[in-house]
């Protein structure tokens, strides 16, 4: 009885949010000038630094570019100004963007810049959601519609992967309810030419969600998860998988002797290989388990990438939507930062379900940023470097390498002129969210 009463008061704000979706909720005023995403997105084309010539998109492989980074040299991270993409004048003529533009993916293929993103009336699940796929031959100055996916249910988690010269696009099919997490599974379609794609095929088991994918060491790798995510009244037993593939369509566990690499409260997990062949991963332990709540820095030894080693205790900080990448000797991550955290508020004397409810409620009502982090491999910890332009509802980064020291990042955010707006307010605001590109450059540090 007590559990039901407490859960009612904990969940009441969320019930109110979902019941008010589409009504005239109080929202932040529109930005004036260059301070907000709304005004920038509706009035500016891509900045000149992103008008990439076609030859800039005939890119060598990630690993060949990384080999050009000098070993042992120290670098500093420098960001350009953001350039707003969706909505933007170059896309508005296609009438593709709704109010909420968030989950985004970018890649280069055959000299074209591809972008896919989720657009819908709200952040939460909706039957009006559309996954738009566009491409550009001039680095983003002009876009052409490649595909629109609308299934009468929510669609999320876009990802591009090129395997054996073949471009594959992945996405998750979900439900219609704004107040429920209803993953149906992951689908994949193969690019056959301008505006032409194969019929979708299922990837993984029903309900399985692919989180991060990349091609390394001659094969494709992916993390995915499946289980009772967001089980409020019981402990979660989410299974985290690490898989490999030679064609991007048929996947198997990296270590066939293990059904999963982790079971508990972990869902999203980013990963990258170091130069010595070891694997590094950062998990989001949102649901909580015997290790606590927050995140893990997991590792695997060279030659055994399927055998992950986890710490006994979670880092109390939570990193949503994590993506990892390598620059020379260092491994970096871009993810959501929780202003005023940590996520895990302690209270081990409380029932498990009550700890979870308190952590989740506090997290939703705090401000957020998208941030760049570095993985400290000596201490197996995450170190903050800098925030990207971001506020409110933000963080689903997609990272595309342009050269040895340059990366193009796509991300989404609420308008920037309300930096103290909470995550949940950003999600329900009629101001919506916009997508931008930003360039990250690693410059050699000057010795003083």
Tab-separated table of C-alpha atoms in Angstrom:
chain	number	residue	atom	x	y	z
A	1	UNK	CA	0.000	0.000	0.000
A	2	UNK	CA	2.777	2.438	0.965
A	3	UNK	CA	4.621	1.674	-2.288
A	4	UNK	CA	1.532	2.500	-4.342
A	5	UNK	CA	0.972	5.781	-2.520
A	6	UNK	CA	4.576	6.909	-2.924
A	7	UNK	CA	4.679	5.849	-6.582
A	8	UNK	CA	1.522	7.873	-7.188
A	9	UNK	CA	3.145	11.052	-5.906
A	10	UNK	CA	6.427	10.330	-7.658
A	11	UNK	CA	4.736	9.621	-10.997
A	12	UNK	CA	2.088	12.342	-10.728
A	13	UNK	CA	4.268	14.995	-12.414
A	14	UNK	CA	4.872	12.652	-15.349
A	15	UNK	CA	1.182	11.809	-15.635
A	16	UNK	CA	0.445	15.532	-15.680
A	17	UNK	CA	3.057	16.099	-18.372
A	18	UNK	CA	1.650	13.404	-20.633
A	19	UNK	CA	-1.963	14.444	-20.023
A	20	UNK	CA	-1.109	18.001	-21.016
A	21	UNK	CA	0.715	17.080	-24.224
A	22	UNK	CA	-0.591	19.261	-27.033
A	23	UNK	CA	-2.299	21.751	-24.671
A	24	UNK	CA	-1.239	25.334	-24.052
A	25	UNK	CA	1.474	24.752	-21.488
A	26	UNK	CA	3.601	27.632	-20.196
A	27	UNK	CA	6.775	27.739	-22.268
A	28	UNK	CA	9.954	29.740	-22.377
A	29	UNK	CA	9.738	32.912	-24.478
A	30	UNK	CA	11.185	32.743	-27.961
A	31	UNK	CA	14.803	33.684	-28.286
A	32	UNK	CA	15.649	37.000	-29.846
A	33	UNK	CA	18.935	37.414	-31.608
A	34	UNK	CA	21.614	34.751	-31.760
A	35	UNK	CA	21.052	33.336	-28.302
A	36	UNK	CA	18.394	30.720	-28.975
A	37	UNK	CA	18.052	27.658	-31.097
A	38	UNK	CA	14.607	28.666	-32.321
A	39	UNK	CA	15.723	31.943	-33.898
A	40	UNK	CA	18.946	30.540	-35.296
A	41	UNK	CA	17.330	27.471	-36.760
A	42	UNK	CA	14.692	29.478	-38.583
A	43	UNK	CA	16.992	32.124	-39.974
A	44	UNK	CA	20.462	30.825	-40.782
A	45	UNK	CA	21.883	28.399	-43.283
A	46	UNK	CA	24.881	26.283	-42.540
A	47	UNK	CA	27.966	28.300	-41.711
A	48	UNK	CA	30.750	28.359	-44.256
A	49	UNK	CA	32.885	26.008	-42.203
A	50	UNK	CA	30.321	23.275	-42.873
A	51	UNK	CA	29.909	23.865	-46.601
A	52	UNK	CA	32.169	20.962	-47.333
A	53	UNK	CA	33.410	20.478	-50.893
A	54	UNK	CA	32.429	17.099	-52.354
A	55	UNK	CA	35.979	15.759	-52.169
A	56	UNK	CA	35.931	16.337	-48.412
A	57	UNK	CA	33.318	13.576	-48.152
A	58	UNK	CA	35.353	10.946	-49.975
A	59	UNK	CA	36.836	9.959	-46.655
A	60	UNK	CA	39.368	7.238	-45.885
A	61	UNK	CA	38.587	4.798	-43.108
A	62	UNK	CA	38.427	5.852	-39.477
A	63	UNK	CA	41.444	3.772	-38.521
A	64	UNK	CA	43.639	5.073	-41.334
A	65	UNK	CA	42.872	8.658	-40.307
A	66	UNK	CA	43.615	7.927	-36.667
A	67	UNK	CA	47.025	6.466	-37.530
A	68	UNK	CA	48.071	9.951	-38.631
A	69	UNK	CA	47.671	11.309	-35.092
A	70	UNK	CA	51.116	11.711	-33.538
A	71	UNK	CA	51.765	9.360	-30.642
A	72	UNK	CA	52.532	10.989	-27.307
A	73	UNK	CA	51.573	14.518	-28.311
A	74	UNK	CA	49.084	16.504	-26.227
A	75	UNK	CA	46.061	18.121	-27.882
A	76	UNK	CA	43.313	20.495	-26.850
A	77	UNK	CA	39.696	20.329	-28.020
A	78	UNK	CA	38.334	23.365	-29.890
A	79	UNK	CA	34.717	23.760	-31.029
A	80	UNK	CA	33.383	25.915	-33.849
A	81	UNK	CA	30.140	27.856	-33.591
A	82	UNK	CA	27.029	25.724	-34.188
A	83	UNK	CA	25.227	25.798	-37.525
A	84	UNK	CA	21.532	24.987	-37.394
A	85	UNK	CA	20.287	22.283	-39.714
A	86	UNK	CA	16.756	21.147	-38.826
A	87	UNK	CA	14.752	23.238	-39.179
A	88	UNK	CA	16.682	25.453	-41.609
A	89	UNK	CA	15.971	27.241	-44.899
A	90	UNK	CA	17.669	24.473	-46.858
A	91	UNK	CA	15.310	21.880	-45.352
A	92	UNK	CA	12.170	23.985	-44.923
A	93	UNK	CA	11.365	23.761	-48.628
A	94	UNK	CA	11.015	19.998	-48.163
A	95	UNK	CA	8.586	20.531	-45.250
A	96	UNK	CA	10.192	17.736	-43.259
A	97	UNK	CA	10.563	19.153	-39.730
A	98	UNK	CA	7.916	19.166	-36.996
A	99	UNK	CA	8.320	20.811	-33.574
A	100	UNK	CA	10.466	18.116	-31.976
A	101	UNK	CA	13.662	17.278	-33.877
A	102	UNK	CA	15.982	15.080	-31.857
A	103	UNK	CA	17.487	11.650	-32.504
A	104	UNK	CA	19.980	12.300	-35.311
A	105	UNK	CA	22.560	10.342	-37.321
A	106	UNK	CA	25.083	11.480	-39.936
A	107	UNK	CA	27.576	9.751	-42.211
A	108	UNK	CA	29.440	10.179	-45.493
A	109	UNK	CA	28.867	7.742	-48.352
A	110	UNK	CA	30.012	7.946	-51.968
A	111	UNK	CA	30.795	11.632	-51.644
A	112	UNK	CA	27.455	12.589	-50.106
A	113	UNK	CA	26.584	13.705	-46.602
A	114	UNK	CA	23.665	11.685	-45.221
A	115	UNK	CA	21.534	12.750	-42.273
A	116	UNK	CA	18.579	11.060	-40.601
A	117	UNK	CA	16.552	12.379	-37.716
A	118	UNK	CA	13.381	11.777	-35.765
A	119	UNK	CA	10.770	14.520	-36.074
A	120	UNK	CA	7.420	14.614	-34.318
A	121	UNK	CA	5.015	16.859	-32.442
A	122	UNK	CA	6.612	16.092	-29.058
A	123	UNK	CA	9.699	14.470	-27.557
A	124	UNK	CA	7.705	11.476	-26.369
A	125	UNK	CA	6.291	8.644	-28.428
A	126	UNK	CA	3.721	9.654	-31.019
A	127	UNK	CA	1.934	8.017	-33.941
A	128	UNK	CA	2.790	11.161	-35.948
A	129	UNK	CA	6.534	10.581	-35.684
A	130	UNK	CA	8.498	10.430	-38.948
A	131	UNK	CA	12.108	9.364	-39.492
A	132	UNK	CA	13.463	11.585	-42.266
A	133	UNK	CA	16.530	10.633	-44.300
A	134	UNK	CA	18.195	13.271	-46.491
A	135	UNK	CA	21.499	13.646	-48.316
A	136	UNK	CA	23.612	16.485	-49.673
A	137	UNK	CA	26.228	16.619	-52.415
A	138	UNK	CA	27.552	20.022	-51.309
A	139	UNK	CA	28.228	19.533	-47.600
A	140	UNK	CA	24.805	20.622	-46.392
A	141	UNK	CA	24.066	23.686	-48.501
A	142	UNK	CA	21.252	21.832	-50.268
A	143	UNK	CA	19.456	18.678	-49.183
A	144	UNK	CA	17.550	16.035	-51.105
A	145	UNK	CA	14.976	13.731	-49.561
A	146	UNK	CA	16.143	10.111	-49.593
A	147	UNK	CA	13.444	8.426	-47.544
A	148	UNK	CA	10.620	9.091	-45.066
A	149	UNK	CA	9.659	6.360	-42.622
A	150	UNK	CA	6.235	6.683	-40.988
A	151	UNK	CA	4.603	3.616	-39.462
A	152	UNK	CA	1.896	5.114	-37.229
A	153	UNK	CA	4.112	4.503	-34.190
A	154	UNK	CA	7.205	6.073	-32.722
A	155	UNK	CA	10.605	5.630	-34.405
A	156	UNK	CA	13.961	6.333	-32.729
A	157	UNK	CA	17.640	5.414	-32.471
A	158	UNK	CA	18.805	6.130	-36.051
A	159	UNK	CA	22.242	4.897	-37.053
A	160	UNK	CA	24.210	4.667	-40.309
A	161	UNK	CA	26.887	2.057	-40.912
A	162	UNK	CA	28.886	1.318	-44.040
A	163	UNK	CA	29.984	-2.315	-44.230
A	164	UNK	CA	31.849	-3.629	-47.260
A	165	UNK	CA	30.949	-0.522	-49.254
A	166	UNK	CA	27.249	-0.988	-48.441
A	167	UNK	CA	25.364	1.789	-46.602
A	168	UNK	CA	22.883	0.458	-44.044
A	169	UNK	CA	20.415	2.533	-42.044
A	170	UNK	CA	19.091	1.233	-38.707
A	171	UNK	CA	16.182	2.447	-36.591
A	172	UNK	CA	14.045	1.287	-33.680
A	173	UNK	CA	10.300	0.806	-33.946
A	174	UNK	CA	8.409	1.692	-30.764
A	175	UNK	CA	4.822	2.324	-29.640
A	176	UNK	CA	2.235	5.108	-29.628
A	177	UNK	CA	1.865	5.877	-25.929
A	178	UNK	CA	3.710	8.955	-24.665
A	179	UNK	CA	3.790	7.459	-21.171
A	180	UNK	CA	5.170	3.998	-22.001
A	181	UNK	CA	8.422	2.503	-23.271
A	182	UNK	CA	7.365	-0.019	-25.924
A	183	UNK	CA	10.308	-1.102	-28.088
A	184	UNK	CA	9.294	-3.500	-30.835
A	185	UNK	CA	12.794	-4.038	-32.180
A	186	UNK	CA	15.419	-2.750	-34.598
A	187	UNK	CA	15.007	-2.573	-38.376
A	188	UNK	CA	17.589	-2.114	-41.134
A	189	UNK	CA	17.335	-0.942	-44.736
A	190	UNK	CA	20.103	-0.963	-47.358
A	191	UNK	CA	20.786	1.972	-49.679
A	192	UNK	CA	20.434	1.046	-53.362
A	193	UNK	CA	20.757	4.480	-54.971
A	194	UNK	CA	19.194	7.966	-54.828
A	195	UNK	CA	15.854	7.587	-53.068
A	196	UNK	CA	16.022	3.796	-53.257
A	197	UNK	CA	16.202	1.493	-50.241
A	198	UNK	CA	15.596	-2.180	-49.600
A	199	UNK	CA	12.617	-3.434	-47.644
A	200	UNK	CA	13.224	-3.337	-43.866
A	201	UNK	CA	14.549	-6.448	-42.159
A	202	UNK	CA	14.632	-7.180	-38.441
A	203	UNK	CA	17.945	-7.028	-36.596
A	204	UNK	CA	18.279	-8.963	-33.365
A	205	UNK	CA	15.468	-10.296	-31.206
A	206	UNK	CA	12.028	-8.681	-30.811
A	207	UNK	CA	12.350	-5.731	-28.431
A	208	UNK	CA	16.136	-5.541	-28.804
A	209	UNK	CA	17.543	-2.023	-29.229
A	210	UNK	CA	20.883	-1.359	-30.881
A	211	UNK	CA	22.680	1.525	-29.226
A	212	UNK	CA	26.138	2.130	-30.747
A	213	UNK	CA	27.731	0.670	-33.885
A	214	UNK	CA	31.091	1.074	-35.619
A	215	UNK	CA	33.462	-0.659	-37.996
A	216	UNK	CA	36.842	-1.486	-36.482
A	217	UNK	CA	39.507	-4.063	-37.293
A	218	UNK	CA	37.730	-5.179	-40.449
A	219	UNK	CA	34.324	-5.974	-38.963
A	220	UNK	CA	31.233	-4.281	-37.545
A	221	UNK	CA	30.613	-4.101	-33.795
A	222	UNK	CA	27.510	-3.099	-31.843
A	223	UNK	CA	26.091	-2.806	-28.356
A	224	UNK	CA	22.411	-3.553	-27.825
A	225	UNK	CA	20.042	-4.251	-24.956
A	226	UNK	CA	16.721	-5.934	-24.192
A	227	UNK	CA	14.631	-6.439	-21.082
A	228	UNK	CA	12.272	-4.846	-18.577
A	229	UNK	CA	13.626	-1.295	-18.893
A	230	UNK	CA	11.794	1.254	-16.669
A	231	UNK	CA	10.224	-1.417	-14.494
A	232	UNK	CA	9.134	0.864	-11.664
A	233	UNK	CA	7.898	-1.709	-9.192
A	234	UNK	CA	10.546	-4.409	-9.696
A	235	UNK	CA	14.271	-4.744	-10.238
A	236	UNK	CA	15.301	-4.565	-13.861
A	237	UNK	CA	17.006	-7.484	-15.542
A	238	UNK	CA	18.086	-5.794	-18.743
A	239	UNK	CA	20.514	-7.818	-20.838
A	240	UNK	CA	23.374	-5.896	-22.458
A	241	UNK	CA	24.918	-7.478	-25.563
A	242	UNK	CA	28.127	-6.911	-27.496
A	243	UNK	CA	27.875	-8.250	-31.038
A	244	UNK	CA	29.874	-8.481	-34.250
A	245	UNK	CA	29.022	-8.821	-37.937
A	246	UNK	CA	30.748	-9.100	-41.289
A	247	UNK	CA	27.812	-7.818	-43.358
A	248	UNK	CA	25.913	-5.494	-40.984
A	249	UNK	CA	22.751	-7.595	-41.194
A	250	UNK	CA	23.624	-10.837	-39.408
A	251	UNK	CA	24.930	-10.364	-35.876
A	252	UNK	CA	26.336	-12.746	-33.271
A	253	UNK	CA	27.649	-12.339	-29.745
A	254	UNK	CA	31.360	-11.543	-29.758
A	255	UNK	CA	31.856	-14.189	-27.072
A	256	UNK	CA	29.567	-17.072	-28.007
A	257	UNK	CA	30.045	-18.649	-24.582
A	258	UNK	CA	28.221	-15.758	-22.884
A	259	UNK	CA	24.561	-14.884	-23.544
A	260	UNK	CA	25.226	-11.256	-22.573
A	261	UNK	CA	28.019	-9.074	-21.172
A	262	UNK	CA	25.911	-7.652	-18.325
A	263	UNK	CA	22.509	-8.098	-16.725
A	264	UNK	CA	20.924	-5.533	-14.429
A	265	UNK	CA	20.039	-1.853	-14.762
A	266	UNK	CA	22.209	-0.993	-17.773
A	267	UNK	CA	20.701	-0.005	-21.116
A	268	UNK	CA	22.731	2.325	-23.365
A	269	UNK	CA	26.434	1.506	-23.656
A	270	UNK	CA	29.046	3.299	-25.761
A	271	UNK	CA	32.371	1.692	-26.669
A	272	UNK	CA	35.662	2.225	-28.465
A	273	UNK	CA	38.908	0.333	-29.013
A	274	UNK	CA	42.201	1.807	-27.820
A	275	UNK	CA	45.331	1.635	-29.950
A	276	UNK	CA	46.580	-1.345	-27.946
A	277	UNK	CA	43.455	-3.325	-28.851
A	278	UNK	CA	41.755	-3.058	-25.470
A	279	UNK	CA	38.081	-2.154	-25.380
A	280	UNK	CA	36.628	0.672	-23.280
A	281	UNK	CA	32.937	1.211	-22.644
A	282	UNK	CA	30.725	3.553	-20.640
A	283	UNK	CA	27.300	2.290	-19.619
A	284	UNK	CA	24.162	4.068	-18.478
A	285	UNK	CA	22.911	2.339	-15.344
A	286	UNK	CA	19.605	4.184	-15.219
A	287	UNK	CA	17.440	1.464	-13.714
A	288	UNK	CA	19.892	0.619	-10.951
A	289	UNK	CA	21.056	-2.732	-9.606
A	290	UNK	CA	23.350	-4.208	-6.962
A	291	UNK	CA	26.172	-1.882	-8.089
A	292	UNK	CA	24.051	1.237	-7.524
A	293	UNK	CA	22.865	3.792	-10.074
A	294	UNK	CA	24.645	5.974	-12.610
A	295	UNK	CA	27.268	4.476	-14.915
A	296	UNK	CA	30.188	2.072	-15.283
A	297	UNK	CA	33.508	2.300	-17.065
A	298	UNK	CA	33.895	-1.239	-18.375
A	299	UNK	CA	36.939	-2.749	-20.081
A	300	UNK	CA	38.006	-5.792	-22.071
A	301	UNK	CA	41.530	-7.009	-22.674
A	302	UNK	CA	43.156	-7.071	-26.141
A	303	UNK	CA	42.163	-10.251	-27.924
A	304	UNK	CA	39.081	-10.805	-25.732
A	305	UNK	CA	36.659	-7.985	-26.621
A	306	UNK	CA	33.612	-10.003	-25.602
A	307	UNK	CA	34.671	-10.463	-21.980
A	308	UNK	CA	33.819	-7.182	-20.278
A	309	UNK	CA	35.048	-6.357	-16.801
A	310	UNK	CA	32.782	-4.144	-14.660
A	311	UNK	CA	33.489	-2.290	-11.413
A	312	UNK	CA	31.705	-3.499	-8.303
A	313	UNK	CA	30.208	-0.046	-7.706
A	314	UNK	CA	28.568	2.299	-10.190
A	315	UNK	CA	29.798	5.841	-10.687
A	316	UNK	CA	26.883	7.898	-9.258
A	317	UNK	CA	26.922	10.200	-12.320
A	318	UNK	CA	24.671	9.226	-15.213
A	319	UNK	CA	25.611	9.799	-18.866
A	320	UNK	CA	22.659	9.577	-21.252
A	321	UNK	CA	23.021	8.956	-24.996
A	322	UNK	CA	26.768	8.234	-24.773
A	323	UNK	CA	28.888	8.013	-27.939
A	324	UNK	CA	32.613	7.276	-27.848
A	325	UNK	CA	35.439	7.912	-30.305
A	326	UNK	CA	39.223	7.839	-30.433
A	327	UNK	CA	41.802	10.483	-31.243
A	328	UNK	CA	45.277	9.004	-31.141
A	329	UNK	CA	46.136	7.843	-27.649
A	330	UNK	CA	42.944	9.192	-26.087
A	331	UNK	CA	39.347	7.982	-25.962
A	332	UNK	CA	36.552	10.541	-25.713
A	333	UNK	CA	32.821	10.502	-25.105
A	334	UNK	CA	29.982	12.890	-25.879
A	335	UNK	CA	26.906	12.460	-23.687
A	336	UNK	CA	24.257	14.277	-21.648
A	337	UNK	CA	25.525	16.028	-18.510
A	338	UNK	CA	23.350	16.263	-15.419
A	339	UNK	CA	23.651	19.750	-13.901
A	340	UNK	CA	23.307	19.478	-10.131
A	341	UNK	CA	23.816	15.719	-10.040
A	342	UNK	CA	24.826	13.065	-9.225
A	343	UNK	CA	22.007	10.843	-10.391
A	344	UNK	CA	22.418	8.391	-7.512
A	345	UNK	CA	21.221	10.216	-4.377
A	346	UNK	CA	22.146	7.416	-1.992
A	347	UNK	CA	19.717	6.332	0.709
A	348	UNK	CA	20.517	2.634	0.754
A	349	UNK	CA	18.285	2.263	3.822
A	350	UNK	CA	15.287	2.986	1.584
A	351	UNK	CA	13.505	0.283	-0.422
A	352	UNK	CA	15.061	-0.257	-3.846
A	353	UNK	CA	11.979	0.948	-5.727
A	354	UNK	CA	11.895	4.167	-3.698
A	355	UNK	CA	15.581	4.884	-4.382
A	356	UNK	CA	14.880	4.430	-8.089
A	357	UNK	CA	11.837	6.712	-8.024
A	358	UNK	CA	13.709	9.450	-6.161
A	359	UNK	CA	16.679	9.291	-8.542
A	360	UNK	CA	14.483	9.427	-11.642
A	361	UNK	CA	12.292	12.272	-10.423
A	362	UNK	CA	15.226	14.452	-9.367
A	363	UNK	CA	17.032	13.825	-12.633
A	364	UNK	CA	14.075	14.875	-14.785
A	365	UNK	CA	13.675	18.218	-13.038
A	366	UNK	CA	17.334	19.273	-13.240
A	367	UNK	CA	18.986	21.204	-16.095
A	368	UNK	CA	21.052	19.339	-18.694
A	369	UNK	CA	23.893	19.892	-21.142
A	370	UNK	CA	25.576	17.925	-23.894
A	371	UNK	CA	29.247	17.594	-22.992
A	372	UNK	CA	32.588	16.289	-24.210
A	373	UNK	CA	34.405	13.952	-21.827
A	374	UNK	CA	37.712	12.123	-21.832
A	375	UNK	CA	38.150	8.605	-20.492
A	376	UNK	CA	40.921	8.499	-17.898
A	377	UNK	CA	42.280	5.026	-18.508
A	378	UNK	CA	44.558	5.105	-15.471
A	379	UNK	CA	41.728	5.667	-13.008
A	380	UNK	CA	38.998	4.133	-15.196
A	381	UNK	CA	36.878	7.245	-14.799
A	382	UNK	CA	35.159	9.929	-16.879
A	383	UNK	CA	36.561	13.487	-16.933
A	384	UNK	CA	34.584	16.508	-18.138
A	385	UNK	CA	36.270	18.653	-20.807
A	386	UNK	CA	33.660	21.105	-22.104
A	387	UNK	CA	29.973	21.653	-22.780
A	388	UNK	CA	28.557	21.892	-26.279
A	389	UNK	CA	25.794	24.424	-27.057
A	390	UNK	CA	22.838	22.879	-25.245
A	391	UNK	CA	19.964	23.403	-22.826
A	392	UNK	CA	16.783	21.732	-21.635
A	393	UNK	CA	16.068	18.665	-23.740
A	394	UNK	CA	19.388	17.822	-25.376
A	395	UNK	CA	21.924	15.127	-26.291
A	396	UNK	CA	21.775	12.531	-29.009
A	397	UNK	CA	25.149	13.086	-30.663
A	398	UNK	CA	26.278	11.603	-33.946
A	399	UNK	CA	30.007	11.815	-34.677
A	400	UNK	CA	31.599	11.678	-38.120
A	401	UNK	CA	35.351	11.871	-38.571
A	402	UNK	CA	36.526	14.334	-41.235
A	403	UNK	CA	40.279	13.890	-40.861
A	404	UNK	CA	43.033	13.015	-38.394
A	405	UNK	CA	42.083	15.888	-36.070
A	406	UNK	CA	38.607	16.984	-37.201
A	407	UNK	CA	35.157	15.648	-36.380
A	408	UNK	CA	31.687	16.756	-37.442
A	409	UNK	CA	29.094	16.397	-34.694
A	410	UNK	CA	25.326	16.531	-35.074
A	411	UNK	CA	23.255	17.103	-31.949
A	412	UNK	CA	19.908	18.488	-30.803
A	413	UNK	CA	18.873	20.970	-28.133
A	414	UNK	CA	16.081	23.120	-26.764
A	415	UNK	CA	16.445	26.893	-27.379
A	416	UNK	CA	19.695	28.089	-25.833
A	417	UNK	CA	18.403	31.250	-24.145
A	418	UNK	CA	16.958	29.303	-21.169
A	419	UNK	CA	20.021	27.420	-19.879
A	420	UNK	CA	18.438	26.648	-16.510
A	421	UNK	CA	15.378	24.975	-17.988
A	422	UNK	CA	14.957	21.430	-16.723
A	423	UNK	CA	15.080	18.373	-18.921
A	424	UNK	CA	11.361	17.651	-18.549
A	425	UNK	CA	10.386	21.256	-19.335
A	426	UNK	CA	12.448	21.083	-22.492
A	427	UNK	CA	10.695	17.859	-23.463
A	428	UNK	CA	7.173	19.287	-23.145
A	429	UNK	CA	7.783	22.848	-24.362
A	430	UNK	CA	5.998	23.871	-27.565
A	431	UNK	CA	9.245	25.594	-28.558
A	432	UNK	CA	10.459	22.157	-29.565
A	433	UNK	CA	14.042	21.174	-30.300
A	434	UNK	CA	16.427	21.829	-33.185
A	435	UNK	CA	19.405	20.022	-34.688
A	436	UNK	CA	22.777	21.620	-35.331
A	437	UNK	CA	26.191	20.710	-36.703
A	438	UNK	CA	29.380	21.687	-34.925
A	439	UNK	CA	33.010	20.970	-35.736
A	440	UNK	CA	35.413	19.592	-33.140
A	441	UNK	CA	39.124	20.066	-33.828
A	442	UNK	CA	42.019	18.732	-31.756
A	443	UNK	CA	44.896	21.201	-31.886
A	444	UNK	CA	48.397	20.472	-30.593
A	445	UNK	CA	48.999	22.138	-27.252
A	446	UNK	CA	51.600	24.872	-27.323
A	447	UNK	CA	54.320	24.341	-24.756
A	448	UNK	CA	54.712	27.335	-22.466
